[in-house]
PDB file of C-alpha atoms and ligand atoms in Angstrom:
ATOM      1  CA  MET A  26       0.036   0.574  -0.133  1.00 84.00           C
ATOM      2  CA  ILE A  27       0.972   3.313  -0.803  1.00 94.00           C
ATOM      3  CA  LYS A  28       2.243   4.795   2.569  1.00 98.00           C
ATOM      4  CA  THR A  29       0.437   8.821   2.665  1.00 98.00           C
ATOM      5  CA  LEU A  30       2.157  12.073   3.411  1.00 98.00           C
ATOM      6  CA  PHE A  31       1.077  11.938   7.201  1.00 98.00           C
ATOM      7  CA  GLU A  32       2.100   8.032   7.087  1.00 98.00           C
ATOM      8  CA  LYS A  33       5.830   9.340   5.702  1.00 98.00           C
ATOM      9  CA  ILE A  34       6.234  11.282   8.419  1.00 98.00           C
ATOM     10  CA  ALA A  35       4.615   9.249  11.299  1.00 98.00           C
ATOM     11  CA  ALA A  36       7.508   6.304  10.056  1.00 98.00           C
ATOM     12  CA  ARG A  37      10.432   9.422   9.694  1.00 98.00           C
ATOM     13  CA  GLU A  38      10.263   9.309   5.932  1.00 98.00           C
ATOM     14  CA  ILE A  39       9.851  13.341   6.149  1.00 98.00           C
ATOM     15  CA  PRO A  40      10.339  15.588   8.693  1.00 98.00           C
ATOM     16  CA  ALA A  41       7.864  16.499  10.987  1.00 98.00           C
ATOM     17  CA  GLN A  42       8.440  19.068  14.435  1.00 98.00           C
ATOM     18  CA  ILE A  43       6.347  16.213  16.316  1.00 98.00           C
ATOM     19  CA  VAL A  44       4.861  17.475  19.650  1.00 98.00           C
ATOM     20  CA  PHE A  45       3.102  14.362  20.897  1.00 98.00           C
ATOM     21  CA  GLU A  46       2.837  10.410  19.866  1.00 98.00           C
ATOM     22  CA  ASP A  47       1.740   6.878  21.632  1.00 98.00           C
ATOM     23  CA  ASP A  48       0.189   4.433  19.539  1.00 98.00           C
ATOM     24  CA  LEU A  49      -2.867   5.778  18.149  1.00 98.00           C
ATOM     25  CA  VAL A  50      -1.614   9.434  17.443  1.00 99.00           C
ATOM     26  CA  LEU A  51       0.595  11.126  16.158  1.00 99.00           C
ATOM     27  CA  ALA A  52       0.857  15.650  16.311  1.00 99.00           C
ATOM     28  CA  PHE A  53       3.114  17.730  15.104  1.00 99.00           C
ATOM     29  CA  ARG A  54       2.832  20.651  13.668  1.00 99.00           C
ATOM     30  CA  ASP A  55       1.318  22.400  10.604  1.00 99.00           C
ATOM     31  CA  ILE A  56       4.356  23.210   7.979  1.00 98.00           C
ATOM     32  CA  ASN A  57       1.899  25.925   6.771  1.00 98.00           C
ATOM     33  CA  PRO A  58       0.407  27.407  10.169  1.00 98.00           C
ATOM     34  CA  ALA A  59      -2.058  30.191   9.929  1.00 98.00           C
ATOM     35  CA  ALA A  60      -1.652  30.161  13.763  1.00 98.00           C
ATOM     36  CA  PRO A  61       0.754  31.175  15.922  1.00 98.00           C
ATOM     37  CA  ALA A  62      -0.041  27.948  16.915  1.00 98.00           C
ATOM     38  CA  HIS A  63      -1.312  25.348  14.516  1.00 99.00           C
ATOM     39  CA  VAL A  64      -0.746  21.313  15.009  1.00 99.00           C
ATOM     40  CA  LEU A  65      -2.030  18.633  13.227  1.00 99.00           C
ATOM     41  CA  ILE A  66      -3.487  15.144  15.086  1.00 99.00           C
ATOM     42  CA  VAL A  67      -3.674  12.412  13.416  1.00 99.00           C
ATOM     43  CA  PRO A  68      -4.795   8.568  14.044  1.00 98.00           C
ATOM     44  CA  LYS A  69      -1.554   6.153  12.301  1.00 98.00           C
ATOM     45  CA  GLN A  70      -3.588   4.142  11.151  1.00 97.00           C
ATOM     46  CA  PRO A  71      -4.965   5.434   8.628  1.00 97.00           C
ATOM     47  CA  ILE A  72      -8.855   6.658   7.289  1.00 98.00           C
ATOM     48  CA  PRO A  73      -9.243   9.276   4.613  1.00 98.00           C
ATOM     49  CA  ARG A  74     -11.932  11.108   5.847  1.00 98.00           C
ATOM     50  CA  ILE A  75     -13.808  11.996   8.423  1.00 98.00           C
ATOM     51  CA  GLY A  76     -17.269  11.305   6.722  1.00 98.00           C
ATOM     52  CA  GLU A  77     -15.186   7.204   5.462  1.00 98.00           C
ATOM     53  CA  ALA A  78     -15.122   7.061   9.538  1.00 98.00           C
ATOM     54  CA  THR A  79     -17.012   3.428  10.223  1.00 98.00           C
ATOM     55  CA  ALA A  80     -18.409   2.829  14.255  1.00 98.00           C
ATOM     56  CA  ASP A  81     -15.608   0.445  13.945  1.00 98.00           C
ATOM     57  CA  ASP A  82     -13.180   3.444  14.243  1.00 98.00           C
ATOM     58  CA  GLN A  83     -15.363   4.820  17.433  1.00 98.00           C
ATOM     59  CA  LYS A  84     -12.882   4.369  19.887  1.00 98.00           C
ATOM     60  CA  LEU A  85      -9.918   5.670  18.270  1.00 98.00           C
ATOM     61  CA  LEU A  86     -11.886   8.831  17.313  1.00 98.00           C
ATOM     62  CA  GLY A  87     -13.056   9.392  21.035  1.00 98.00           C
ATOM     63  CA  HIS A  88      -8.404   9.330  21.522  1.00 98.00           C
ATOM     64  CA  LEU A  89      -7.400  11.436  18.914  1.00 98.00           C
ATOM     65  CA  LEU A  90     -10.432  14.100  20.269  1.00 98.00           C
ATOM     66  CA  LEU A  91      -9.626  13.743  23.564  1.00 98.00           C
ATOM     67  CA  LYS A  92      -5.627  13.827  23.105  1.00 99.00           C
ATOM     68  CA  ALA A  93      -6.407  16.786  20.791  1.00 98.00           C
ATOM     69  CA  ALA A  94      -6.991  18.438  24.225  1.00 98.00           C
ATOM     70  CA  GLU A  95      -4.287  17.191  25.968  1.00 98.00           C
ATOM     71  CA  VAL A  96      -1.540  18.794  23.270  1.00 98.00           C
ATOM     72  CA  ALA A  97      -3.619  22.063  22.463  1.00 98.00           C
ATOM     73  CA  LYS A  98      -3.325  22.455  26.445  1.00 98.00           C
ATOM     74  CA  GLN A  99       0.699  20.713  25.912  1.00 98.00           C
ATOM     75  CA  LEU A 100       0.757  24.316  23.654  1.00 98.00           C
ATOM     76  CA  ASP A 101      -0.192  26.171  27.114  1.00 98.00           C
ATOM     77  CA  LEU A 102      -3.824  26.927  24.856  1.00 98.00           C
ATOM     78  CA  LYS A 103      -5.394  29.139  28.576  1.00 95.00           C
ATOM     79  CA  ASN A 104      -7.351  31.599  26.605  1.00 97.00           C
ATOM     80  CA  GLY A 105      -9.085  29.028  23.846  1.00 98.00           C
ATOM     81  CA  TYR A 106      -8.222  26.993  20.686  1.00 98.00           C
ATOM     82  CA  ARG A 107     -10.303  25.912  17.913  1.00 98.00           C
ATOM     83  CA  LEU A 108     -10.759  22.341  16.666  1.00 98.00           C
ATOM     84  CA  VAL A 109     -10.653  21.560  12.573  1.00 98.00           C
ATOM     85  CA  ILE A 110     -12.093  19.078  10.427  1.00 98.00           C
ATOM     86  CA  ASN A 111     -12.142  19.817   6.821  1.00 98.00           C
ATOM     87  CA  ASN A 112     -13.991  17.030   4.902  1.00 98.00           C
ATOM     88  CA  GLY A 113     -13.552  17.028   0.718  1.00 98.00           C
ATOM     89  CA  ALA A 114     -12.690  19.778  -1.812  1.00 98.00           C
ATOM     90  CA  ASP A 115     -15.938  22.558  -1.043  1.00 98.00           C
ATOM     91  CA  GLY A 116     -14.826  21.353   2.617  1.00 98.00           C
ATOM     92  CA  GLY A 117     -10.925  22.005   2.222  1.00 98.00           C
ATOM     93  CA  GLU A 118      -9.939  19.181   2.955  1.00 98.00           C
ATOM     94  CA  THR A 119      -5.935  18.519   0.502  1.00 98.00           C
ATOM     95  CA  VAL A 120      -4.391  15.662   2.716  1.00 98.00           C
ATOM     96  CA  PRO A 121      -6.673  12.555   2.653  1.00 98.00           C
ATOM     97  CA  HIS A 122      -5.750  10.875   5.298  1.00 98.00           C
ATOM     98  CA  LEU A 123      -8.154  12.255   8.645  1.00 98.00           C
ATOM     99  CA  HIS A 124      -6.842  15.193  10.636  1.00 99.00           C
ATOM    100  CA  VAL A 125      -8.016  17.087  13.251  1.00 99.00           C
ATOM    101  CA  HIS A 126      -5.873  20.957  13.175  1.00 99.00           C
ATOM    102  CA  ILE A 127      -5.590  22.394  16.614  1.00 99.00           C
ATOM    103  CA  LEU A 128      -5.080  26.593  15.677  1.00 98.00           C
ATOM    104  CA  GLY A 129      -4.414  29.098  18.598  1.00 98.00           C
ATOM    105  CA  GLY A 130      -2.585  31.508  20.010  1.00 98.00           C
ATOM    106  CA  ARG A 131      -4.405  34.606  17.346  1.00 98.00           C
ATOM    107  CA  HIS A 132      -8.099  35.361  17.841  1.00 97.00           C
ATOM    108  CA  LEU A 133     -10.564  32.869  15.348  1.00 97.00           C
ATOM    109  CA  ALA A 134     -13.096  35.235  14.044  1.00 97.00           C
ATOM    110  CA  TRP A 135     -15.751  33.470  12.939  1.00 97.00           C
ATOM    111  CA  PRO A 136     -17.452  32.171  10.814  1.00 96.00           C
ATOM    112  CA  PRO A 137     -14.770  30.726   8.466  1.00 93.00           C
ATOM    113  CA  GLY A 138     -13.791  31.860   5.261  1.00 86.00           C
TER     114      GLY A 138
HETATM  115  P1  5GP B 223      -6.641  20.188   5.358  1.00 85.45           P
HETATM  116  O1  5GP B 223      -6.188  21.005   3.859  1.00 85.45           O
HETATM  117  O2  5GP B 223      -6.199  19.044   4.115  1.00 85.45           O
HETATM  118  O3  5GP B 223      -7.138  19.722   6.331  1.00 85.45           O
HETATM  119  O4  5GP B 223      -5.249  20.299   6.417  1.00 85.45           O
HETATM  120  C1  5GP B 223      -3.676  19.742   5.167  1.00 85.45           C
HETATM  121  C2  5GP B 223      -2.698  20.439   5.832  1.00 85.45           C
HETATM  122  O5  5GP B 223      -1.494  19.821   6.007  1.00 85.45           O
HETATM  123  C3  5GP B 223      -2.537  21.940   5.361  1.00 85.45           C
HETATM  124  O6  5GP B 223      -2.799  22.666   6.522  1.00 85.45           O
HETATM  125  C4  5GP B 223      -1.215  21.750   4.686  1.00 85.45           C
HETATM  126  O7  5GP B 223      -0.255  22.887   4.968  1.00 85.45           O
HETATM  127  C5  5GP B 223      -0.634  20.562   5.674  1.00 85.45           C
HETATM  128  N1  5GP B 223       0.170  20.069   5.309  1.00 85.45           N
HETATM  129  C6  5GP B 223       0.624  19.770   3.857  1.00 85.45           C
HETATM  130  N2  5GP B 223       2.009  18.659   4.011  1.00 85.45           N
HETATM  131  C7  5GP B 223       2.485  19.524   5.200  1.00 85.45           C
HETATM  132  C8  5GP B 223       3.459  18.523   5.111  1.00 85.45           C
HETATM  133  O8  5GP B 223       4.520  17.768   4.305  1.00 85.45           O
HETATM  134  N3  5GP B 223       4.044  18.489   6.519  1.00 85.45           N
HETATM  135  C9  5GP B 223       3.117  19.199   7.473  1.00 85.45           C
HETATM  136  N4  5GP B 223       4.229  19.270   8.469  1.00 85.45           N
HETATM  137  N5  5GP B 223       2.237  19.603   7.063  1.00 85.45           N
HETATM  138  C10 5GP B 223       2.014  19.874   5.770  1.00 85.45           C
END
């Protein structure tokens, strides 16, 4: 199977600033940050996008969200932060390996563009 970009980062084939890792998930700094703090957290076992997750992924998805909150705490985003999942072309998804954006360090406007 061809590895996704984020699998290559997990395998250390592509360098990234990794901020958290356990058996199931990996968190690393986004290469093109949209905020002072911009980290992506991904399941190591790829799911293309949230719209293709199944009931079998329930535990992993819960773990991913809980670890996203832990990473936000580790990043010291006391004033708040935003978790974002882009799904498909209209959602702005560019990498077909499910990832949660952790964004913070500035006030984030709503609604998004
Ligand atoms: P999406 O647009 O799919 O929601 O988010 C993909 C994110 O991956 C983008 O924010 C983009 O900057 C980031 N990204 C793309 N290629 C790389 C890379 O090689 N390394 C890192 N660290 N981030 C990447």
